[in-house]
mmCIF file of C-alpha atoms and ligand atoms in Angstrom:
data_model
loop_
_atom_site.group_PDB
_atom_site.id
_atom_site.type_symbol
_atom_site.label_atom_id
_atom_site.label_comp_id
_atom_site.label_asym_id
_atom_site.label_seq_id
_atom_site.Cartn_x
_atom_site.Cartn_y
_atom_site.Cartn_z
ATOM 1 C CA MET A 293 27.978 -3.986 -18.043
ATOM 2 C CA LEU A 294 24.926 -3.534 -15.793
ATOM 3 C CA ILE A 295 25.984 -2.124 -12.303
ATOM 4 C CA HIS A 296 23.875 -1.967 -8.635
ATOM 5 C CA GLU A 297 22.091 0.539 -7.746
ATOM 6 C CA TYR A 298 24.541 1.706 -5.010
ATOM 7 C CA GLN A 299 27.348 2.192 -7.836
ATOM 8 C CA GLY A 300 24.424 3.663 -10.126
ATOM 9 C CA LYS A 301 24.210 6.446 -7.371
ATOM 10 C CA GLN A 302 27.701 6.700 -7.079
ATOM 11 C CA ILE A 303 28.169 8.310 -10.818
ATOM 12 C CA PHE A 304 24.597 10.254 -9.896
ATOM 13 C CA ALA A 305 25.997 12.113 -6.890
ATOM 14 C CA LYS A 306 29.843 12.435 -8.590
ATOM 15 C CA ALA A 307 27.875 14.260 -12.007
ATOM 16 C CA GLY A 308 25.762 16.067 -9.662
ATOM 17 C CA LEU A 309 22.250 14.356 -9.135
ATOM 18 C CA PRO A 310 21.041 14.510 -5.734
ATOM 19 C CA THR A 311 21.365 11.244 -4.805
ATOM 20 C CA PRO A 312 19.358 9.791 -0.692
ATOM 21 C CA ARG A 313 22.440 9.581 1.883
ATOM 22 C CA GLY A 314 23.349 5.609 2.161
ATOM 23 C CA GLU A 315 26.218 2.806 2.557
ATOM 24 C CA VAL A 316 26.320 -0.820 1.240
ATOM 25 C CA ALA A 317 26.415 -3.298 4.155
ATOM 26 C CA ALA A 318 27.157 -7.351 3.486
ATOM 27 C CA THR A 319 25.419 -8.210 6.928
ATOM 28 C CA PRO A 320 22.975 -7.394 9.505
ATOM 29 C CA ASP A 321 25.454 -5.799 11.984
ATOM 30 C CA GLU A 322 27.230 -3.347 9.135
ATOM 31 C CA ALA A 323 23.476 -2.147 8.298
ATOM 32 C CA ARG A 324 23.139 -1.377 11.838
ATOM 33 C CA GLN A 325 26.352 0.321 11.922
ATOM 34 C CA VAL A 326 24.885 2.157 8.288
ATOM 35 C CA ALA A 327 21.850 3.434 10.323
ATOM 36 C CA GLU A 328 23.791 4.595 13.279
ATOM 37 C CA ARG A 329 25.595 7.001 11.430
ATOM 38 C CA LEU A 330 22.738 7.690 9.191
ATOM 39 C CA GLY A 331 20.387 8.452 11.987
ATOM 40 C CA GLY A 332 16.805 8.287 11.890
ATOM 41 C CA ARG A 333 14.224 5.770 9.422
ATOM 42 C CA VAL A 334 16.305 4.391 7.112
ATOM 43 C CA VAL A 335 15.155 1.981 3.964
ATOM 44 C CA VAL A 336 16.938 -1.212 3.287
ATOM 45 C CA LYS A 337 17.290 -2.226 -0.327
ATOM 46 C CA ALA A 338 18.528 -5.398 -2.053
ATOM 47 C CA GLN A 339 21.472 -5.261 -4.396
ATOM 48 C CA VAL A 340 20.695 -7.439 -6.853
ATOM 49 C CA HIS A 341 20.968 -7.341 -11.151
ATOM 50 C CA ALA A 342 17.355 -6.995 -11.433
ATOM 51 C CA GLY A 343 14.526 -4.844 -10.758
ATOM 52 C CA GLY A 344 11.182 -5.007 -9.529
ATOM 53 C CA ARG A 345 12.780 -5.635 -6.013
ATOM 54 C CA GLY A 346 9.955 -3.250 -3.886
ATOM 55 C CA LYS A 347 7.443 -5.834 -5.477
ATOM 56 C CA ALA A 348 9.668 -9.365 -4.252
ATOM 57 C CA GLY A 349 10.064 -7.880 -1.108
ATOM 58 C CA GLY A 350 13.756 -6.498 -1.327
ATOM 59 C CA VAL A 351 12.923 -2.602 -0.094
ATOM 60 C CA LYS A 352 11.761 -2.751 3.563
ATOM 61 C CA LEU A 353 11.848 0.525 5.624
ATOM 62 C CA ALA A 354 13.454 0.453 9.266
ATOM 63 C CA ALA A 355 12.727 2.908 12.227
ATOM 64 C CA THR A 356 15.760 1.881 14.058
ATOM 65 C CA PRO A 357 19.429 0.871 13.901
ATOM 66 C CA ALA A 358 18.288 -2.232 15.044
ATOM 67 C CA GLU A 359 15.163 -2.900 13.081
ATOM 68 C CA ALA A 360 17.473 -1.842 10.404
ATOM 69 C CA ALA A 361 19.665 -5.326 10.419
ATOM 70 C CA GLN A 362 16.878 -7.451 11.116
ATOM 71 C CA LYS A 363 15.563 -6.351 7.851
ATOM 72 C CA ALA A 364 18.959 -6.922 6.154
ATOM 73 C CA GLY A 365 18.879 -10.411 7.709
ATOM 74 C CA GLU A 366 15.852 -10.788 5.896
ATOM 75 C CA ILE A 367 16.827 -9.630 3.017
ATOM 76 C CA LEU A 368 20.565 -10.765 2.636
ATOM 77 C CA GLY A 369 20.408 -14.306 1.294
ATOM 78 C CA MET A 370 16.674 -14.024 -0.228
ATOM 79 C CA LYS A 371 16.639 -14.654 -4.220
ATOM 80 C CA ILE A 372 15.078 -12.071 -6.634
ATOM 81 C CA LYS A 373 14.838 -13.381 -10.415
ATOM 82 C CA GLY A 374 17.232 -16.291 -9.193
ATOM 83 C CA LEU A 375 19.815 -14.307 -7.914
ATOM 84 C CA THR A 376 21.134 -14.113 -4.559
ATOM 85 C CA VAL A 377 21.140 -10.760 -2.482
ATOM 86 C CA GLU A 378 25.042 -10.710 -1.032
ATOM 87 C CA LYS A 379 24.776 -6.825 -0.271
ATOM 88 C CA VAL A 380 21.938 -4.346 1.003
ATOM 89 C CA LEU A 381 21.657 -0.840 0.330
ATOM 90 C CA VAL A 382 20.977 1.222 3.768
ATOM 91 C CA GLU A 383 19.666 4.393 3.206
ATOM 92 C CA GLU A 384 18.494 7.749 4.972
ATOM 93 C CA ALA A 385 14.445 7.446 4.100
ATOM 94 C CA ILE A 386 12.521 9.449 1.747
ATOM 95 C CA ASP A 387 9.245 11.833 2.230
ATOM 96 C CA ILE A 388 7.575 10.692 -1.178
ATOM 97 C CA GLN A 389 5.000 13.263 -2.390
ATOM 98 C CA GLN A 390 5.480 11.955 -6.149
ATOM 99 C CA GLU A 391 7.274 9.299 -8.078
ATOM 100 C CA PHE A 392 8.306 10.630 -11.944
ATOM 101 C CA TYR A 393 10.462 8.131 -14.097
ATOM 102 C CA LEU A 394 12.967 9.624 -16.090
ATOM 103 C CA SER A 395 16.033 7.873 -18.662
ATOM 104 C CA ILE A 396 18.255 7.555 -21.370
ATOM 105 C CA ILE A 397 18.596 4.479 -23.514
ATOM 106 C CA LEU A 398 20.971 4.163 -26.747
ATOM 107 C CA ASP A 399 18.175 3.870 -29.155
ATOM 108 C CA ARG A 400 19.689 2.284 -32.625
ATOM 109 C CA SER A 401 16.909 2.772 -33.969
ATOM 110 C CA SER A 402 16.450 6.324 -33.992
ATOM 111 C CA ASN A 403 20.990 6.407 -34.197
ATOM 112 C CA GLY A 404 20.972 8.956 -30.916
ATOM 113 C CA ASN A 405 20.292 8.772 -27.129
ATOM 114 C CA LEU A 406 16.340 8.319 -26.488
ATOM 115 C CA VAL A 407 15.249 10.587 -23.434
ATOM 116 C CA MET A 408 11.942 9.628 -21.441
ATOM 117 C CA PHE A 409 10.370 10.865 -19.119
ATOM 118 C CA SER A 410 6.780 9.948 -17.530
ATOM 119 C CA PRO A 411 5.331 11.498 -14.221
ATOM 120 C CA MET A 412 3.777 7.985 -13.563
ATOM 121 C CA GLY A 413 7.044 6.777 -11.830
ATOM 122 C CA GLY A 414 7.657 3.832 -9.680
ATOM 123 C CA MET A 415 5.962 1.681 -11.831
ATOM 124 C CA ASP A 416 6.686 -0.082 -14.422
ATOM 125 C CA ILE A 417 7.839 1.677 -17.363
ATOM 126 C CA GLU A 418 6.714 -1.000 -20.261
ATOM 127 C CA ALA A 419 3.242 -1.007 -18.376
ATOM 128 C CA VAL A 420 2.819 3.227 -18.694
ATOM 129 C CA ALA A 421 3.887 3.012 -22.411
ATOM 130 C CA VAL A 422 0.960 0.534 -23.135
ATOM 131 C CA GLU A 423 -1.754 1.472 -20.101
ATOM 132 C CA HIS A 424 -0.881 4.930 -20.755
ATOM 133 C CA PRO A 425 1.231 5.802 -23.570
ATOM 134 C CA ASP A 426 0.077 9.886 -23.805
ATOM 135 C CA MET A 427 2.021 9.885 -20.283
ATOM 136 C CA LEU A 428 5.219 8.618 -21.504
ATOM 137 C CA PHE A 429 7.213 11.927 -23.177
ATOM 138 C CA LYS A 430 10.420 11.122 -25.603
ATOM 139 C CA ARG A 431 12.609 13.487 -27.153
ATOM 140 C CA VAL A 432 15.244 11.932 -29.408
ATOM 141 C CA VAL A 433 18.705 13.475 -28.948
ATOM 142 C CA HIS A 434 21.216 14.312 -31.284
ATOM 143 C CA SER A 435 24.449 12.531 -30.932
ATOM 144 C CA HIS A 436 26.777 15.233 -31.857
ATOM 145 C CA LEU A 437 24.464 18.076 -30.537
ATOM 146 C CA GLY A 438 23.755 16.667 -27.079
ATOM 147 C CA LEU A 439 20.707 17.375 -25.203
ATOM 148 C CA GLN A 440 19.661 20.805 -25.315
ATOM 149 C CA PRO A 441 18.011 22.725 -22.507
ATOM 150 C CA TYR A 442 14.519 22.962 -25.261
ATOM 151 C CA ASP A 443 14.750 19.255 -24.790
ATOM 152 C CA ALA A 444 15.164 18.805 -20.801
ATOM 153 C CA ARG A 445 12.232 22.027 -20.815
ATOM 154 C CA ALA A 446 9.494 20.259 -23.274
ATOM 155 C CA LEU A 447 10.007 16.714 -21.293
ATOM 156 C CA ALA A 448 10.207 18.851 -17.704
ATOM 157 C CA TYR A 449 6.269 19.659 -19.070
ATOM 158 C CA GLY A 450 5.123 16.404 -18.850
ATOM 159 C CA VAL A 451 4.115 17.018 -15.434
ATOM 160 C CA ARG A 452 0.890 19.452 -15.454
ATOM 161 C CA GLU A 453 1.323 20.894 -12.267
ATOM 162 C CA MET A 454 4.561 21.102 -10.933
ATOM 163 C CA ALA A 455 6.157 23.878 -8.439
ATOM 164 C CA PRO A 456 7.961 26.529 -10.436
ATOM 165 C CA GLU A 457 11.431 25.527 -8.383
ATOM 166 C CA ALA A 458 10.766 22.301 -8.371
ATOM 167 C CA ARG A 459 9.757 22.277 -12.007
ATOM 168 C CA LYS A 460 13.584 24.512 -12.662
ATOM 169 C CA ALA A 461 15.280 21.242 -10.518
ATOM 170 C CA LEU A 462 13.737 18.661 -12.919
ATOM 171 C CA ILE A 463 14.833 20.505 -16.165
ATOM 172 C CA GLY A 464 18.203 20.190 -14.335
ATOM 173 C CA ILE A 465 18.198 16.880 -13.456
ATOM 174 C CA ILE A 466 17.152 15.947 -17.176
ATOM 175 C CA GLN A 467 20.566 17.865 -18.469
ATOM 176 C CA THR A 468 22.369 16.652 -15.953
ATOM 177 C CA LEU A 469 21.646 12.936 -16.289
ATOM 178 C CA ASP A 470 22.164 13.200 -20.026
ATOM 179 C CA LYS A 471 26.084 14.905 -18.883
ATOM 180 C CA ALA A 472 26.475 11.975 -16.718
ATOM 181 C CA TYR A 473 24.990 9.299 -19.640
ATOM 182 C CA ARG A 474 27.475 11.249 -22.115
ATOM 183 C CA GLN A 475 30.393 11.535 -19.671
ATOM 184 C CA ASN A 476 30.638 7.596 -18.321
ATOM 185 C CA ASP A 477 29.682 6.137 -21.736
ATOM 186 C CA CYS A 478 26.529 4.786 -20.426
ATOM 187 C CA THR A 479 23.720 3.066 -23.016
ATOM 188 C CA LEU A 480 21.263 2.959 -20.353
ATOM 189 C CA ALA A 481 20.781 5.743 -17.176
ATOM 190 C CA GLU A 482 17.181 5.219 -15.524
ATOM 191 C CA ILE A 483 16.078 6.672 -12.399
ATOM 192 C CA ASN A 484 12.685 5.117 -11.630
ATOM 193 C CA PRO A 485 11.388 6.521 -9.429
ATOM 194 C CA LEU A 486 12.734 10.133 -9.584
ATOM 195 C CA VAL A 487 11.288 11.586 -6.109
ATOM 196 C CA LEU A 488 9.484 14.912 -5.294
ATOM 197 C CA LEU A 489 9.983 15.122 -1.763
ATOM 198 C CA LYS A 490 7.159 16.138 0.512
ATOM 199 C CA ASP A 491 10.553 19.253 1.652
ATOM 200 C CA GLY A 492 9.843 20.102 -2.559
ATOM 201 C CA ARG A 493 13.528 18.307 -3.038
ATOM 202 C CA LEU A 494 13.901 15.662 -6.009
ATOM 203 C CA VAL A 495 15.770 13.390 -5.575
ATOM 204 C CA ALA A 496 16.919 9.586 -7.808
ATOM 205 C CA ALA A 497 14.980 7.312 -5.260
ATOM 206 C CA ASP A 498 16.457 4.267 -7.459
ATOM 207 C CA ALA A 499 19.440 4.425 -10.219
ATOM 208 C CA LYS A 500 19.832 1.125 -13.078
ATOM 209 C CA VAL A 501 23.186 2.147 -15.502
ATOM 210 C CA ILE A 502 24.631 -0.123 -18.119
ATOM 211 C CA LEU A 503 28.157 0.985 -19.170
ATOM 212 C CA ASP A 504 28.883 0.551 -22.573
ATOM 213 C CA ASP A 505 31.839 -2.569 -22.403
ATOM 214 C CA ASN A 506 33.745 -1.157 -25.653
ATOM 215 C CA ALA A 507 34.134 1.986 -23.753
ATOM 216 C CA LEU A 508 35.365 0.866 -20.692
ATOM 217 C CA PHE A 509 39.134 0.772 -21.155
ATOM 218 C CA ARG A 510 38.979 4.725 -20.866
ATOM 219 C CA HIS A 511 37.417 4.989 -16.993
ATOM 220 C CA PRO A 512 39.819 2.574 -14.828
ATOM 221 C CA GLU A 513 37.402 3.902 -12.198
ATOM 222 C CA LEU A 514 34.321 2.154 -13.021
ATOM 223 C CA GLN A 515 36.240 -1.478 -14.529
ATOM 224 C CA ALA A 516 36.252 -2.010 -10.774
ATOM 225 C CA MET A 517 32.452 -2.367 -10.436
ATOM 226 C CA GLN A 518 32.345 -5.481 -12.775
ATOM 227 C CA GLU A 519 31.175 -9.048 -10.429
ATOM 228 C CA ILE A 520 31.646 -11.697 -12.352
ATOM 229 C CA ALA A 521 29.213 -13.043 -9.491
ATOM 230 C CA GLU A 522 26.046 -12.354 -10.329
ATOM 231 C CA GLU A 523 26.225 -13.506 -13.962
ATOM 232 C CA ASP A 524 23.995 -16.250 -14.693
ATOM 233 C CA PRO A 525 25.463 -18.903 -12.970
ATOM 234 C CA ILE A 526 25.651 -21.209 -16.226
ATOM 235 C CA GLU A 527 27.229 -18.450 -18.271
ATOM 236 C CA ARG A 528 30.127 -18.263 -15.082
ATOM 237 C CA LYS A 529 30.866 -21.651 -15.471
ATOM 238 C CA ALA A 530 30.827 -22.150 -18.634
ATOM 239 C CA HIS A 531 33.131 -19.043 -18.727
ATOM 240 C CA ALA A 532 35.317 -20.797 -16.320
ATOM 241 C CA GLU A 533 35.791 -23.940 -18.839
ATOM 242 C CA GLY A 534 36.287 -21.501 -21.745
ATOM 243 C CA LEU A 535 33.591 -21.849 -23.557
ATOM 244 C CA ALA A 536 31.975 -18.952 -25.468
ATOM 245 C CA TYR A 537 28.748 -19.352 -24.367
ATOM 246 C CA VAL A 538 25.985 -16.555 -23.914
ATOM 247 C CA ARG A 539 22.728 -17.989 -22.409
ATOM 248 C CA LEU A 540 19.225 -17.074 -24.573
ATOM 249 C CA GLY A 541 15.651 -17.649 -23.598
ATOM 250 C CA GLY A 542 14.515 -20.349 -25.665
ATOM 251 C CA ASP A 543 14.662 -23.870 -25.872
ATOM 252 C CA VAL A 544 16.571 -24.662 -28.177
ATOM 253 C CA GLY A 545 20.722 -25.868 -27.477
ATOM 254 C CA ILE A 546 22.745 -24.782 -30.015
ATOM 255 C CA ILE A 547 26.449 -26.465 -30.503
ATOM 256 C CA GLY A 548 28.732 -24.864 -33.658
ATOM 257 C CA ASN A 549 32.464 -24.087 -34.531
ATOM 258 C CA GLY A 550 33.078 -20.006 -35.827
ATOM 259 C CA ALA A 551 30.762 -17.148 -34.100
ATOM 260 C CA GLY A 552 29.252 -16.283 -37.790
ATOM 261 C CA LEU A 553 28.159 -19.675 -38.012
ATOM 262 C CA VAL A 554 26.291 -20.082 -34.602
ATOM 263 C CA MET A 555 24.779 -17.111 -35.392
ATOM 264 C CA THR A 556 23.368 -17.944 -38.536
ATOM 265 C CA SER A 557 22.226 -21.171 -37.066
ATOM 266 C CA LEU A 558 20.445 -18.480 -33.986
ATOM 267 C CA ASP A 559 18.373 -17.399 -37.490
ATOM 268 C CA MET A 560 18.137 -20.658 -39.019
ATOM 269 C CA VAL A 561 16.417 -22.108 -35.630
ATOM 270 C CA SER A 562 14.033 -19.044 -34.913
ATOM 271 C CA ARG A 563 13.160 -19.007 -38.995
ATOM 272 C CA ALA A 564 11.979 -22.957 -38.417
ATOM 273 C CA GLY A 565 9.909 -21.660 -35.872
ATOM 274 C CA GLY A 566 11.745 -22.512 -32.595
ATOM 275 C CA ARG A 567 13.272 -20.409 -29.996
ATOM 276 C CA PRO A 568 17.408 -20.500 -29.037
ATOM 277 C CA ALA A 569 18.186 -21.448 -26.016
ATOM 278 C CA ASN A 570 22.252 -20.412 -26.269
ATOM 279 C CA PHE A 571 24.668 -19.077 -28.145
ATOM 280 C CA LEU A 572 27.901 -21.719 -28.062
ATOM 281 C CA ASP A 573 30.595 -21.272 -30.481
ATOM 282 C CA ILE A 574 33.576 -24.415 -29.677
ATOM 283 C CA GLY A 575 36.030 -23.086 -32.366
ATOM 284 C CA GLY A 576 38.027 -24.390 -34.408
ATOM 285 C CA GLY A 577 37.196 -27.950 -35.358
ATOM 286 C CA ALA A 578 35.527 -30.090 -32.525
ATOM 287 C CA ARG A 579 37.605 -32.340 -29.969
ATOM 288 C CA ALA A 580 35.429 -34.822 -28.117
ATOM 289 C CA GLU A 581 36.401 -33.064 -24.502
ATOM 290 C CA VAL A 582 35.470 -29.748 -26.003
ATOM 291 C CA VAL A 583 32.114 -31.151 -27.470
ATOM 292 C CA LYS A 584 31.183 -33.387 -24.420
ATOM 293 C CA LYS A 585 31.773 -30.245 -22.074
ATOM 294 C CA SER A 586 29.479 -27.959 -24.064
ATOM 295 C CA VAL A 587 26.564 -30.641 -24.216
ATOM 296 C CA MET A 588 27.117 -30.752 -20.785
ATOM 297 C CA THR A 589 27.132 -26.937 -20.902
ATOM 298 C CA VAL A 590 23.560 -26.575 -23.138
ATOM 299 C CA LEU A 591 22.166 -29.163 -21.162
ATOM 300 C CA SER A 592 22.041 -27.952 -17.607
ATOM 301 C CA ASP A 593 20.080 -25.193 -18.751
ATOM 302 C CA PRO A 594 16.684 -27.351 -17.775
ATOM 303 C CA ASN A 595 14.631 -25.165 -20.897
ATOM 304 C CA VAL A 596 16.548 -27.530 -23.196
ATOM 305 C CA LYS A 597 14.376 -29.525 -25.079
ATOM 306 C CA GLY A 598 16.895 -30.388 -28.065
ATOM 307 C CA ILE A 599 20.468 -29.397 -29.483
ATOM 308 C CA PHE A 600 21.342 -28.535 -33.169
ATOM 309 C CA PHE A 601 24.900 -28.878 -33.759
ATOM 310 C CA ASN A 602 25.845 -26.524 -36.743
ATOM 311 C CA ILE A 603 29.728 -28.053 -37.813
ATOM 312 C CA PHE A 604 32.015 -26.580 -40.817
ATOM 313 C CA GLY A 605 34.411 -28.693 -41.276
ATOM 314 C CA GLY A 606 37.509 -27.349 -42.480
ATOM 315 C CA ILE A 607 41.357 -27.760 -41.485
ATOM 316 C CA THR A 608 39.556 -30.349 -38.821
ATOM 317 C CA ARG A 609 37.917 -32.728 -40.950
ATOM 318 C CA GLY A 610 34.566 -33.989 -41.132
ATOM 319 C CA ASP A 611 34.897 -37.154 -39.985
ATOM 320 C CA GLU A 612 37.246 -36.352 -37.179
ATOM 321 C CA VAL A 613 34.326 -33.800 -36.133
ATOM 322 C CA ALA A 614 31.796 -36.770 -36.310
ATOM 323 C CA LYS A 615 33.824 -38.911 -34.357
ATOM 324 C CA GLY A 616 34.893 -36.324 -31.675
ATOM 325 C CA ILE A 617 31.024 -36.162 -32.050
ATOM 326 C CA VAL A 618 30.165 -39.431 -31.640
ATOM 327 C CA ALA A 619 32.756 -39.918 -28.673
ATOM 328 C CA ALA A 620 31.407 -37.173 -26.829
ATOM 329 C CA LEU A 621 27.763 -38.350 -26.727
ATOM 330 C CA SER A 622 28.562 -42.091 -26.200
ATOM 331 C CA ASP A 623 29.945 -40.278 -22.382
ATOM 332 C CA ILE A 624 26.599 -38.483 -22.074
ATOM 333 C CA ASP A 625 23.198 -40.058 -20.567
ATOM 334 C CA THR A 626 20.373 -38.014 -22.270
ATOM 335 C CA LYS A 627 17.421 -38.048 -24.073
ATOM 336 C CA VAL A 628 17.186 -35.043 -25.422
ATOM 337 C CA PRO A 629 17.127 -35.143 -29.011
ATOM 338 C CA MET A 630 20.163 -34.105 -31.267
ATOM 339 C CA VAL A 631 20.696 -32.993 -34.954
ATOM 340 C CA ILE A 632 23.695 -32.523 -36.296
ATOM 341 C CA ARG A 633 24.647 -30.516 -39.521
ATOM 342 C CA LEU A 634 28.049 -31.339 -40.953
ATOM 343 C CA ALA A 635 29.342 -29.617 -44.042
ATOM 344 C CA GLY A 636 32.880 -28.852 -45.602
ATOM 345 C CA THR A 637 35.645 -31.548 -45.732
ATOM 346 C CA ARG A 638 34.649 -34.943 -45.583
ATOM 347 C CA GLU A 639 31.539 -34.279 -44.833
ATOM 348 C CA ALA A 640 30.225 -37.514 -46.577
ATOM 349 C CA GLU A 641 32.333 -39.560 -44.546
ATOM 350 C CA GLY A 642 31.671 -37.173 -41.520
ATOM 351 C CA ARG A 643 27.583 -37.766 -41.891
ATOM 352 C CA ALA A 644 28.310 -41.628 -42.367
ATOM 353 C CA ILE A 645 30.349 -41.849 -38.839
ATOM 354 C CA LEU A 646 26.801 -40.131 -37.558
ATOM 355 C CA ALA A 647 24.393 -42.060 -38.913
ATOM 356 C CA GLN A 648 25.952 -45.532 -38.354
ATOM 357 C CA SER A 649 25.782 -44.165 -34.590
ATOM 358 C CA GLY A 650 21.879 -43.796 -34.773
ATOM 359 C CA LEU A 651 22.848 -39.898 -34.679
ATOM 360 C CA THR A 652 20.157 -37.259 -36.888
ATOM 361 C CA ALA A 653 22.123 -35.662 -39.593
ATOM 362 C CA ALA A 654 21.665 -32.827 -42.065
ATOM 363 C CA GLU A 655 23.061 -31.587 -45.159
ATOM 364 C CA THR A 656 22.052 -27.758 -44.663
ATOM 365 C CA MET A 657 21.266 -25.507 -41.939
ATOM 366 C CA LEU A 658 17.702 -24.905 -42.596
ATOM 367 C CA GLU A 659 17.171 -28.889 -43.286
ATOM 368 C CA GLY A 660 18.646 -29.203 -39.666
ATOM 369 C CA ALA A 661 16.897 -26.810 -37.966
ATOM 370 C CA GLU A 662 13.921 -27.921 -39.185
ATOM 371 C CA LYS A 663 14.559 -31.204 -38.367
ATOM 372 C CA ILE A 664 15.200 -30.566 -34.726
ATOM 373 C CA VAL A 665 12.550 -28.181 -34.492
ATOM 374 C CA ALA A 666 10.283 -30.898 -35.466
ATOM 375 C CA LEU A 667 11.396 -33.208 -33.034
ATOM 376 C CA ILE A 668 11.142 -31.196 -30.254
ATOM 377 C CA GLY A 669 7.587 -32.010 -31.335
ATOM 378 C CA ARG A 670 6.128 -28.457 -31.523
ATOM 379 C CA LYS A 671 6.837 -24.687 -32.413
ATOM 380 C CA SER A 672 7.557 -22.463 -29.571
HETATM 381 P P1 GDP B 1805 13.263 -1.515 -7.803
HETATM 382 O O1 GDP B 1805 11.404 -2.508 -7.304
HETATM 383 O O2 GDP B 1805 13.760 -2.682 -7.629
HETATM 384 O O3 GDP B 1805 12.667 -0.623 -8.805
HETATM 385 O O4 GDP B 1805 13.843 -0.094 -6.508
HETATM 386 P P2 GDP B 1805 13.095 0.919 -5.784
HETATM 387 O O5 GDP B 1805 14.432 1.149 -5.467
HETATM 388 O O6 GDP B 1805 12.351 1.700 -7.394
HETATM 389 O O7 GDP B 1805 12.090 0.851 -4.778
HETATM 390 C C1 GDP B 1805 10.764 0.093 -4.949
HETATM 391 C C2 GDP B 1805 9.306 1.396 -4.455
HETATM 392 O O8 GDP B 1805 10.143 1.474 -2.629
HETATM 393 C C3 GDP B 1805 9.753 2.538 -4.925
HETATM 394 O O9 GDP B 1805 8.623 3.308 -5.910
HETATM 395 C C4 GDP B 1805 9.089 3.300 -3.948
HETATM 396 O O10 GDP B 1805 8.248 4.025 -3.447
HETATM 397 C C5 GDP B 1805 9.053 2.823 -2.617
HETATM 398 N N1 GDP B 1805 9.739 3.454 -1.178
HETATM 399 C C6 GDP B 1805 9.243 3.572 -0.078
HETATM 400 N N2 GDP B 1805 10.106 4.313 0.524
HETATM 401 C C7 GDP B 1805 11.435 4.590 0.373
HETATM 402 C C8 GDP B 1805 12.452 5.107 0.168
HETATM 403 O O11 GDP B 1805 12.598 5.859 1.397
HETATM 404 N N3 GDP B 1805 13.155 5.201 -0.593
HETATM 405 C C9 GDP B 1805 13.620 4.572 -1.534
HETATM 406 N N4 GDP B 1805 14.298 4.159 -2.204
HETATM 407 N N5 GDP B 1805 12.354 4.093 -2.090
HETATM 408 C C10 GDP B 1805 10.448 3.913 -1.094
HETATM 409 MN MN1 MN B 1806 13.063 1.735 -9.621
#
């Protein structure tokens, strides 16, 4: 579960990490009141589940409470990476001397937690990794032993020139972030930028935190941070209709019955050179109503250029499944090509029904995947 910056900062502050003083506001007037309470210059920051807010115009400085209200008015309602800004964080502005990058991420490939530090903060860390790999310092932390003081020190020496007090504070922050990460069952805790202020203090100016969904039951106080409102709009609608749908980035829509079968379908489409647009498990059987809702959901993603059905006829017989699909499709007006792989009980009868309706049927998964990729007309 990805949470907002202000929520991440609440977790950080509770663990003892220095964060700027600030409060959330949902209206320009609330932003003005927060700015009045803080006194002095403030920064108004869009709270959306997306990075790169600074570049998108979602982070603005304001010298007075009136200006804070005005900037909040500009930022509230704006769209960043397709997400509408519904809240802003109003914080005391900080005098930045230098920006660092610090993160801890669950790293499956090293069976541990990877701590990354870079003296090149504020910018996109992927860019740092590509353009300045020598400026990105990493330590894999042993899952049982945790971060050791020498790990923190080794990372903190990634900055060559630094006042001894600041370096000491940096080492402390790396250790405290590790503590916060483990205590809250995070899979990511990122501070970009971690700012060295002109007065020599270090503060977390940004916070990106992902909590492990499987551990949320242990943290009732964190469960309340969930906000369904900002999920992908197609996913939100699909979940409201009871569909197990996950949007992916590609252009081949995928519908199957059974999670394992759908996952294999994703692999088959990739193997055939295509890119899956979604995961959609319609569960047992394939009643016309569910098939129809599923197709409509998949088609509401504008990237989708074709749909691959992968259906296994078990208790629900293949011919019934085929009838359900034909009934559903006769109700939907679309030119998007579709391929249906039907196997299991009464598969031959099922495929005959599909063929009668002019639908493209396939016997094996790979054949079906190759057919849909070919119909889309190009390998993506
Ligand atoms: P992001 O672009 O979504 O990662 O948002 P950030 O919170 O990282 O803000 C973007 C940039 O705003 C930072 O890298 C800072 O350089 C800049 N910035 C300028 N003044 C301030 C300030 O007072 N507070 C904060 N948080 N950022 C500031
Ligand atoms: Mn940032």
